[in-house]
XYZ file of C-alpha atoms in Angstrom:
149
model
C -178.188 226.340 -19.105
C -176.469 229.215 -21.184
C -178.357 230.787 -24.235
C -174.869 228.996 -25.723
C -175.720 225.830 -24.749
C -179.169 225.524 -25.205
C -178.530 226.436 -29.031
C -175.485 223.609 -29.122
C -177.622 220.774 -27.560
C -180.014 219.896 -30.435
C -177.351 220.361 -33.094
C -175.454 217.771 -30.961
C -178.242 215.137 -30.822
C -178.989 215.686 -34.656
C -175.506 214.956 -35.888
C -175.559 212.165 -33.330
C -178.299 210.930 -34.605
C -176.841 211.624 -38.276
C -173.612 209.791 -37.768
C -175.425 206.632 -36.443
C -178.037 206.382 -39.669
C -174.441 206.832 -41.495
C -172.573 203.650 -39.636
C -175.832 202.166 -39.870
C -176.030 202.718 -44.068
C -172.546 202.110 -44.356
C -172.425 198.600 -42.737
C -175.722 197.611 -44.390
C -173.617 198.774 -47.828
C -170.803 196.639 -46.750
C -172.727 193.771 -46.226
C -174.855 194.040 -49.522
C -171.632 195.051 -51.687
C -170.204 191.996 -49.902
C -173.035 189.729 -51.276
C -173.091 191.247 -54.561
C -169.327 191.103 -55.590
C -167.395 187.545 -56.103
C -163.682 186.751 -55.983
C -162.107 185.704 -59.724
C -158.488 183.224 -59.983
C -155.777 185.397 -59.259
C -157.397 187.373 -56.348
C -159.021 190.164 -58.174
C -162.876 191.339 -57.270
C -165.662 191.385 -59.871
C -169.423 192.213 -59.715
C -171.009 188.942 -59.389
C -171.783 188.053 -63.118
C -169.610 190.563 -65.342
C -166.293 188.974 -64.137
C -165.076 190.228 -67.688
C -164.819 193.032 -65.743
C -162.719 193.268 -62.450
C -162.631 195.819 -60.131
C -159.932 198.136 -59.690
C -157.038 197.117 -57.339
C -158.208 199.065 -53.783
C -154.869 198.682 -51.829
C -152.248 202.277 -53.345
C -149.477 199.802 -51.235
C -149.843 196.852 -53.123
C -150.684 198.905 -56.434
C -147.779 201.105 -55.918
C -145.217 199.055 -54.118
C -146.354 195.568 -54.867
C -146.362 194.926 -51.188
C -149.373 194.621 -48.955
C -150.517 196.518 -46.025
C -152.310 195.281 -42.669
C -155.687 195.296 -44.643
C -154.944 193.478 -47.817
C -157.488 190.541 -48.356
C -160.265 192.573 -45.862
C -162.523 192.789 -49.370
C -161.665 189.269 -50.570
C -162.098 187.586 -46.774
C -165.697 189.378 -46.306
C -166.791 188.013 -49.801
C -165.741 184.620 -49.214
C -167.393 184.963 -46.033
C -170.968 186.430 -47.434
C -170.862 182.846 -49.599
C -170.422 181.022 -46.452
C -166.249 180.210 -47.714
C -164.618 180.318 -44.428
C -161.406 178.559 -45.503
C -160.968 180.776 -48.132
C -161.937 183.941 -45.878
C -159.561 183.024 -43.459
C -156.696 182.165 -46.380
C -156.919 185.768 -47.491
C -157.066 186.973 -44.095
C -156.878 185.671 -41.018
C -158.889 188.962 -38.808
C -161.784 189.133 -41.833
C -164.042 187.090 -39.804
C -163.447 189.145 -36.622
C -163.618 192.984 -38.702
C -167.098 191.032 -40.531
C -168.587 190.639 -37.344
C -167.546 194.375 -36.564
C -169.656 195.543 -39.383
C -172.370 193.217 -38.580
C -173.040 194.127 -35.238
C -173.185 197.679 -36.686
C -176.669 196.809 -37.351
C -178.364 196.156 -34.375
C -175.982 198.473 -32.169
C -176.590 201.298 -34.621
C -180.778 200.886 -34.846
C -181.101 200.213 -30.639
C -178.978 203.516 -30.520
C -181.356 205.274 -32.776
C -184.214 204.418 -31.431
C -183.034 205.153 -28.044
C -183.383 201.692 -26.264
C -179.586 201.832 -26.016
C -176.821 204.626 -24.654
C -174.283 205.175 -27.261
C -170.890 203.580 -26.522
C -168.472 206.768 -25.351
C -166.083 208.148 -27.327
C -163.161 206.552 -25.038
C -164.712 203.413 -25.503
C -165.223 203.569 -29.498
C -161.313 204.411 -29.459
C -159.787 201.783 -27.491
C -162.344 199.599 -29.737
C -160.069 201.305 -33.011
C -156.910 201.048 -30.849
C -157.261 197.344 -30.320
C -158.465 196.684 -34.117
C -155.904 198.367 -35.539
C -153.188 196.612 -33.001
C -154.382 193.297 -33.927
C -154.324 194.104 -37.853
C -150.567 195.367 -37.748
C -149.401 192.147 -35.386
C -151.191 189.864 -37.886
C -149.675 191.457 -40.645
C -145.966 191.029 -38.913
C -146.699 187.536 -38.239
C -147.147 187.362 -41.736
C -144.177 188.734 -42.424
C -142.360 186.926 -40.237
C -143.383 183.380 -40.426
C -145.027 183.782 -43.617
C -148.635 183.818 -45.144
């Protein structure tokens, strides 16, 4: 091993380590903001108890354009689905429960990894994973387009 290398490895294992505590915060975040917001008539997102006051509009496509991209209802379908609404989850969008489960097997993949009782996925692996994903959200949304909601 190179003086080179042996002062790359550790920097390599801490950001890692870094980015796993990050996908492990984020999709613990999802899951809580999930829980803690609630979806008002006419499909905009409040904090549960100050729906006086609804979020902003998250999609610029829909805002902008007035039409919706491959991810519109995502938010909506994973708050139906933290209340246990899985009608109304898959009304809003029909791949919410499939990205949900994403984020929730975040969790355990993410701790196992970081404590080292698990090899991280590779980065070929993690792609294809993104590849598929974002296949299956961009047929959906043609389907929709085609045949309808």
């Amino acid at each position: 091993m190179t003086i080179a290398e042996s002062t790359h490895a550790p920097t390599a294992a801490v950001s890692d380590a870094s980015r796993h505590w990050v996908m492990l915060g984020l999709a613990l975040g999802i899951i809580l903001a999930a829980a803690m917001l609630e979806v008002l008539p006419g499909e905009r997102v409040a904090v549960r108890g100050v729906s006086n006051f609804p979020l902003p509009q998250l999609c610029m496509s829909r805002a902008i354009f007035n039409l919706p991209c491959p991810g519109c209802g995502l938010t909506r379908s994973f708050i139906h689905l933290a209340h246990g609404q899985w009608q109304a989850a898959w009304h809003v969008h029909r791949l919410g429960w499939l990205l949900a489960a994403l984020v929730v097997v975040q969790m355990p993949y993410r701790a196992l990894v970081i404590t080292g009782q698990v090899r991280p996925l590779g980065a070929a692996a993690a792609q294809c994973l993104a590849f598929v994903v974002v296949g299956l959200l961009v047929v959906n949304w043609g389907l929709i387009y085609v045949f309808g909601g």
